[in-house]
Structures are given as structure tokens and as C-alpha cells.
PDB file of C-alpha atoms in Angstrom:
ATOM      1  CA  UNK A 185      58.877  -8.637  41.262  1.00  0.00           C
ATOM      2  CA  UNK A 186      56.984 -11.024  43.435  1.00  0.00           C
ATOM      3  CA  UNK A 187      57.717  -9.279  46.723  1.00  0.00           C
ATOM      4  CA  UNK A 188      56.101  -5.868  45.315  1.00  0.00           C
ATOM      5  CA  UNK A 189      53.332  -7.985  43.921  1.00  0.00           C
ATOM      6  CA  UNK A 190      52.844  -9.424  47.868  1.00  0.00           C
ATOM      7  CA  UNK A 191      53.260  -5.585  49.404  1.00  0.00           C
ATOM      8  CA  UNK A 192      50.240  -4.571  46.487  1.00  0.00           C
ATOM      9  CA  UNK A 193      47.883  -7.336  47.149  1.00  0.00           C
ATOM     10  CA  UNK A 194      46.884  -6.635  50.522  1.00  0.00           C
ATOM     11  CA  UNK A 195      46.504  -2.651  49.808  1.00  0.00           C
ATOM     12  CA  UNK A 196      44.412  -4.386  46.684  1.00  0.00           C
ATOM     13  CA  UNK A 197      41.858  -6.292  48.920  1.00  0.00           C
ATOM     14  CA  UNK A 198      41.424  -3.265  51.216  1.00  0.00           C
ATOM     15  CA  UNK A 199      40.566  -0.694  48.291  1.00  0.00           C
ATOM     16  CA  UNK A 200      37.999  -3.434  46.998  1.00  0.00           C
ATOM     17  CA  UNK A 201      36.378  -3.652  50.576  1.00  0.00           C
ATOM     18  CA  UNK A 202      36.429  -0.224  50.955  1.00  0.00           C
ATOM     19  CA  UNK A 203      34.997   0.333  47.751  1.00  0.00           C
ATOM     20  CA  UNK A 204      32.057  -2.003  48.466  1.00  0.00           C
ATOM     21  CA  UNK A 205      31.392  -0.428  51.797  1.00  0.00           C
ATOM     22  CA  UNK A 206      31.262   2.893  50.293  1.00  0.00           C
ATOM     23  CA  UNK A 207      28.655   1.102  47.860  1.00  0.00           C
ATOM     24  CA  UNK A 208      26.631   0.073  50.638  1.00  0.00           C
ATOM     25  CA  UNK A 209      26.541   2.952  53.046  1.00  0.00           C
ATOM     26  CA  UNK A 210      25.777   5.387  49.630  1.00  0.00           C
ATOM     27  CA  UNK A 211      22.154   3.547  49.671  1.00  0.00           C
ATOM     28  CA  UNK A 212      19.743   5.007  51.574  1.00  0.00           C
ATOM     29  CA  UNK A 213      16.648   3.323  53.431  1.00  0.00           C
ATOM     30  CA  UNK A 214      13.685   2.865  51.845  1.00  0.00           C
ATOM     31  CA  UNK A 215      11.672   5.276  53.950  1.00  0.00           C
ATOM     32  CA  UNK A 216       9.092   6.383  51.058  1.00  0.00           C
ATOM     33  CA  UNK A 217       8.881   2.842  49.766  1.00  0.00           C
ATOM     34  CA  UNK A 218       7.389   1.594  53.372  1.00  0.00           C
ATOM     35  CA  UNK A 219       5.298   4.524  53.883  1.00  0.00           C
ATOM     36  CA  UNK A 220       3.809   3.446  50.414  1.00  0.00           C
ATOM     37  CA  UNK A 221       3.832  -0.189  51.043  1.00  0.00           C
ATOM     38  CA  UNK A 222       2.616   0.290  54.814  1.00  0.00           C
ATOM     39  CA  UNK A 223      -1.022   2.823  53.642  1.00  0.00           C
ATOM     40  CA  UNK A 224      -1.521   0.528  50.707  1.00  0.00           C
ATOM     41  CA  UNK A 225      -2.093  -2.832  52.738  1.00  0.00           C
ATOM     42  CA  UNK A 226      -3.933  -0.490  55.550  1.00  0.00           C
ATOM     43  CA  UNK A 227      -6.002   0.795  52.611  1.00  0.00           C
ATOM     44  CA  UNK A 228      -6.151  -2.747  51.175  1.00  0.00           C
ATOM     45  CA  UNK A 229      -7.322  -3.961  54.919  1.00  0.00           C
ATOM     46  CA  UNK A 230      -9.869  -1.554  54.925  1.00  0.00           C
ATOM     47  CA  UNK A 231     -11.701  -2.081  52.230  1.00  0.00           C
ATOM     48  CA  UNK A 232     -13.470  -5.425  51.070  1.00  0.00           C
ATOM     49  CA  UNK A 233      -9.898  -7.312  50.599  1.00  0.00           C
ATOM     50  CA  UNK A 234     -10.111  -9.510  53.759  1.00  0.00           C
ATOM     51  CA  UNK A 235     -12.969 -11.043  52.192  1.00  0.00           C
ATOM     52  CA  UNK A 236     -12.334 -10.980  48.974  1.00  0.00           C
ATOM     53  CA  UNK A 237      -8.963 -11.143  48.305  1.00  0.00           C
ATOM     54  CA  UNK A 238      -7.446 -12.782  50.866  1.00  0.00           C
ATOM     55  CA  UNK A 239      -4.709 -14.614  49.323  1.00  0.00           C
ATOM     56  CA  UNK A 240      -3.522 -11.374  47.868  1.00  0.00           C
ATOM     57  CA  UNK A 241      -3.845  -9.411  51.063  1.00  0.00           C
ATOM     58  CA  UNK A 242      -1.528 -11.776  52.833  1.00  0.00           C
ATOM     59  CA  UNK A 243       1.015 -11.639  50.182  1.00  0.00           C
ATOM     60  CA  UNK A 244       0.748  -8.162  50.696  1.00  0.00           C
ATOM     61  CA  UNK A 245       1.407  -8.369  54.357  1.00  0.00           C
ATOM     62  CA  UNK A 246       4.583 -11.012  53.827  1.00  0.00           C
ATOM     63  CA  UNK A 247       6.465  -8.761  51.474  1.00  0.00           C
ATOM     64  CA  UNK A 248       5.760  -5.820  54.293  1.00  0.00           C
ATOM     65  CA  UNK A 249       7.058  -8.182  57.026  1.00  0.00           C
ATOM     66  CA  UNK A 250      10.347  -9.182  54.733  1.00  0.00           C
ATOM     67  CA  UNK A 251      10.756  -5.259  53.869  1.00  0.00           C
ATOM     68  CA  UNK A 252      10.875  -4.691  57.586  1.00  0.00           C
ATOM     69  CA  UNK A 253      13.289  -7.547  57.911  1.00  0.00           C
ATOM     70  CA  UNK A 254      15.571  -6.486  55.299  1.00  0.00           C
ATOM     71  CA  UNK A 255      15.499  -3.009  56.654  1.00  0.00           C
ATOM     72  CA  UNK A 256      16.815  -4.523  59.813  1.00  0.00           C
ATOM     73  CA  UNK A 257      19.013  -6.477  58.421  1.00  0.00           C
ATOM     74  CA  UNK A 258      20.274  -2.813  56.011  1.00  0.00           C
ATOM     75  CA  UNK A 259      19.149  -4.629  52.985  1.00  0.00           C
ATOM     76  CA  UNK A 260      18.071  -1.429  51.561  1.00  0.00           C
ATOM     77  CA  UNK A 261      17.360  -2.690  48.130  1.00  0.00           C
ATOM     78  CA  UNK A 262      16.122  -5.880  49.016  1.00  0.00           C
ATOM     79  CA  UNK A 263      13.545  -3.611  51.446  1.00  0.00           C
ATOM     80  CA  UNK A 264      12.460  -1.464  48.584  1.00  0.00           C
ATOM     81  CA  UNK A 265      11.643  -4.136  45.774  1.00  0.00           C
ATOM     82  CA  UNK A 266       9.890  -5.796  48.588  1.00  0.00           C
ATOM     83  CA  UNK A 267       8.224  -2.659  49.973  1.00  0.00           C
ATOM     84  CA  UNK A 268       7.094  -2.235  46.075  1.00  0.00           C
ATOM     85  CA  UNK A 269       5.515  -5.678  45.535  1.00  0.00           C
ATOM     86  CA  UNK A 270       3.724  -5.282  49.140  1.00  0.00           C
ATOM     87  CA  UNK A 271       2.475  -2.052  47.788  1.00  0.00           C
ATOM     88  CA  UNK A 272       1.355  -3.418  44.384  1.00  0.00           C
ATOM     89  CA  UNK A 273      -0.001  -7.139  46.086  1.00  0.00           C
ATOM     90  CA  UNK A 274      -2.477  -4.946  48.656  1.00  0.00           C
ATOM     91  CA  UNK A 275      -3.647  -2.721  45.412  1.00  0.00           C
ATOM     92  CA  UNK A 276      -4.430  -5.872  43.635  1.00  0.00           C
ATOM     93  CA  UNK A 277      -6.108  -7.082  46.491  1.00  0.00           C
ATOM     94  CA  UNK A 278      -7.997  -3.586  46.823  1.00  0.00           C
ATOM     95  CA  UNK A 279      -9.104  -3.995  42.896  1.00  0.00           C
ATOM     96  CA  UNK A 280     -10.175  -7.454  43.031  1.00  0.00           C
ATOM     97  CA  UNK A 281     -12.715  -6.613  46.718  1.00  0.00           C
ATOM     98  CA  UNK A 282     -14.154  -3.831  44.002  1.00  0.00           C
ATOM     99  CA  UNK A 283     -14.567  -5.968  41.421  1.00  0.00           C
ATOM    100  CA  UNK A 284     -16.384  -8.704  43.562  1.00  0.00           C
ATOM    101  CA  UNK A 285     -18.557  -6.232  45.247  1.00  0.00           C
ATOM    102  CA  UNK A 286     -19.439  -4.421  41.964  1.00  0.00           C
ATOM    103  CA  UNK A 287     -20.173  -8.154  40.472  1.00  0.00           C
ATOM    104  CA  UNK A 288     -22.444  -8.860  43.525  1.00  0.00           C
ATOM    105  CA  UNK A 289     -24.406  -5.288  43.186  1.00  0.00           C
ATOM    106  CA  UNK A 290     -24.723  -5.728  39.152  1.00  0.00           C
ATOM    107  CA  UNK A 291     -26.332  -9.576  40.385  1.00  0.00           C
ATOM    108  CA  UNK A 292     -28.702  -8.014  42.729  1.00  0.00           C
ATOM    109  CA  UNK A 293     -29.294  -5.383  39.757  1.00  0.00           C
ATOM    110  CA  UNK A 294     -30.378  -7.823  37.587  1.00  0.00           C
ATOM    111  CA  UNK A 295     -32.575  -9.632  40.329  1.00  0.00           C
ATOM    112  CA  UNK A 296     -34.166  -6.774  40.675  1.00  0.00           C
ATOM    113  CA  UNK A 297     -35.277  -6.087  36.931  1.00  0.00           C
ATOM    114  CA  UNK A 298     -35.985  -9.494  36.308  1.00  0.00           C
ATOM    115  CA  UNK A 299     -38.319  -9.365  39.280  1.00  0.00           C
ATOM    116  CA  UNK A 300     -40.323  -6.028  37.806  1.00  0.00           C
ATOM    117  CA  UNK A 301     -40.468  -7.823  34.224  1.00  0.00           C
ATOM    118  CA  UNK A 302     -43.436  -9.258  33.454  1.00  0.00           C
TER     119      UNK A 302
END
């Protein structure tokens, strides 16, 4: 019995590694993650973020950079959570330039009526 058991065991480790490799060829790149990650920090750069929400904007840019490293390094999954935080980092970073500049135009609002009251 323990000469089948050594004929088995090799045949064993290569259906395992073949297994796995089918595994990680069957996931595909993150193509439509990137493209989403990749307009939103654009977007994000765009707008009042730089200023704003700097911090977030450069988290933003990071996760891209890592994406595009684990894309290189066929890390598909890695590159798509990443590609997803970039994404959701440069919309918070969009959201919080809004918010500041909407804060700054209700101040000047409120300049401005407490300059016509009497």
C-alpha cells in the first residue's frame, strides 16, 4: 500500500496546482473597475478636491497607483477592491470640496443679509 500511496501523491500535488491555476487564469482584469476608479479621481481632481480635500484625494490616487500595481503584478482581485476604494476615496473627496464651497457661499450669504439689516 505505501508504494501506490507514493505513485498517487505526486499526480495529487499536480491536480491541486492545476486546479489553482485554473482558479487564477478564470479571473478576469479589472478593466471596468479602473475605468471607474481612473474618471472618479480625474473628476475628483477637477473639481474643488485639491483644495479641499486633499488628504482624501491622495488616498484616492494611492489605491489607483496599487490597482495599477496589482494589475501588473495579475492581482486581479486585489486590483478591483483597490480600484473600488480609489473610486469611492476621490467621490468622498468630490463631496467634501462641495460641501466646503457650499459652506463658504452660505457664509458670504449671511454676510450679505446681515450687511442689508438694519
Amino acid at each position: 500500500m505505501p508504494t501506490l500511496s507514493r505513485k498517487t501523491a505526486p499526480m495529487g500535488i499536480a491536480a491541486g496546482a492545476l486546479l489553482l491555476l485554473g482558479a487564477c487564469a478564470g479571473t478576469p482584469p479589472p478593466d471596468d473597475a479602473m475605468a471607474t476608479a481612473k474618471l472618479a479621481v480625474e473628476r475628483a481632481e477637477a473639481s474643488e478636491a485639491p483644495q479641499e480635500a486633499p488628504l482624501e484625494l491622495q488616498q484616492a490616487r494611492d489605491k489607483l497607483n496599487q490597482a495599477e500595481q496589482a494589475i501588473a503584478e495579475e492581482e486581479y482581485e486585489k486590483a478591483r477592491r483597490l480600484a473600488q476604494e480609489a473610486a469611492a476615496d476621490a467621490g468622498l473627496a468630490e463631496a467634501q470640496a462641495e460641501r466646503a464651497v457650499a459652506e463658504r457661499n452660505r457664509q458670504q450669504v449671511d454676510s450679505a443679509i446681515d450687511a442689508l439689516a438694519p
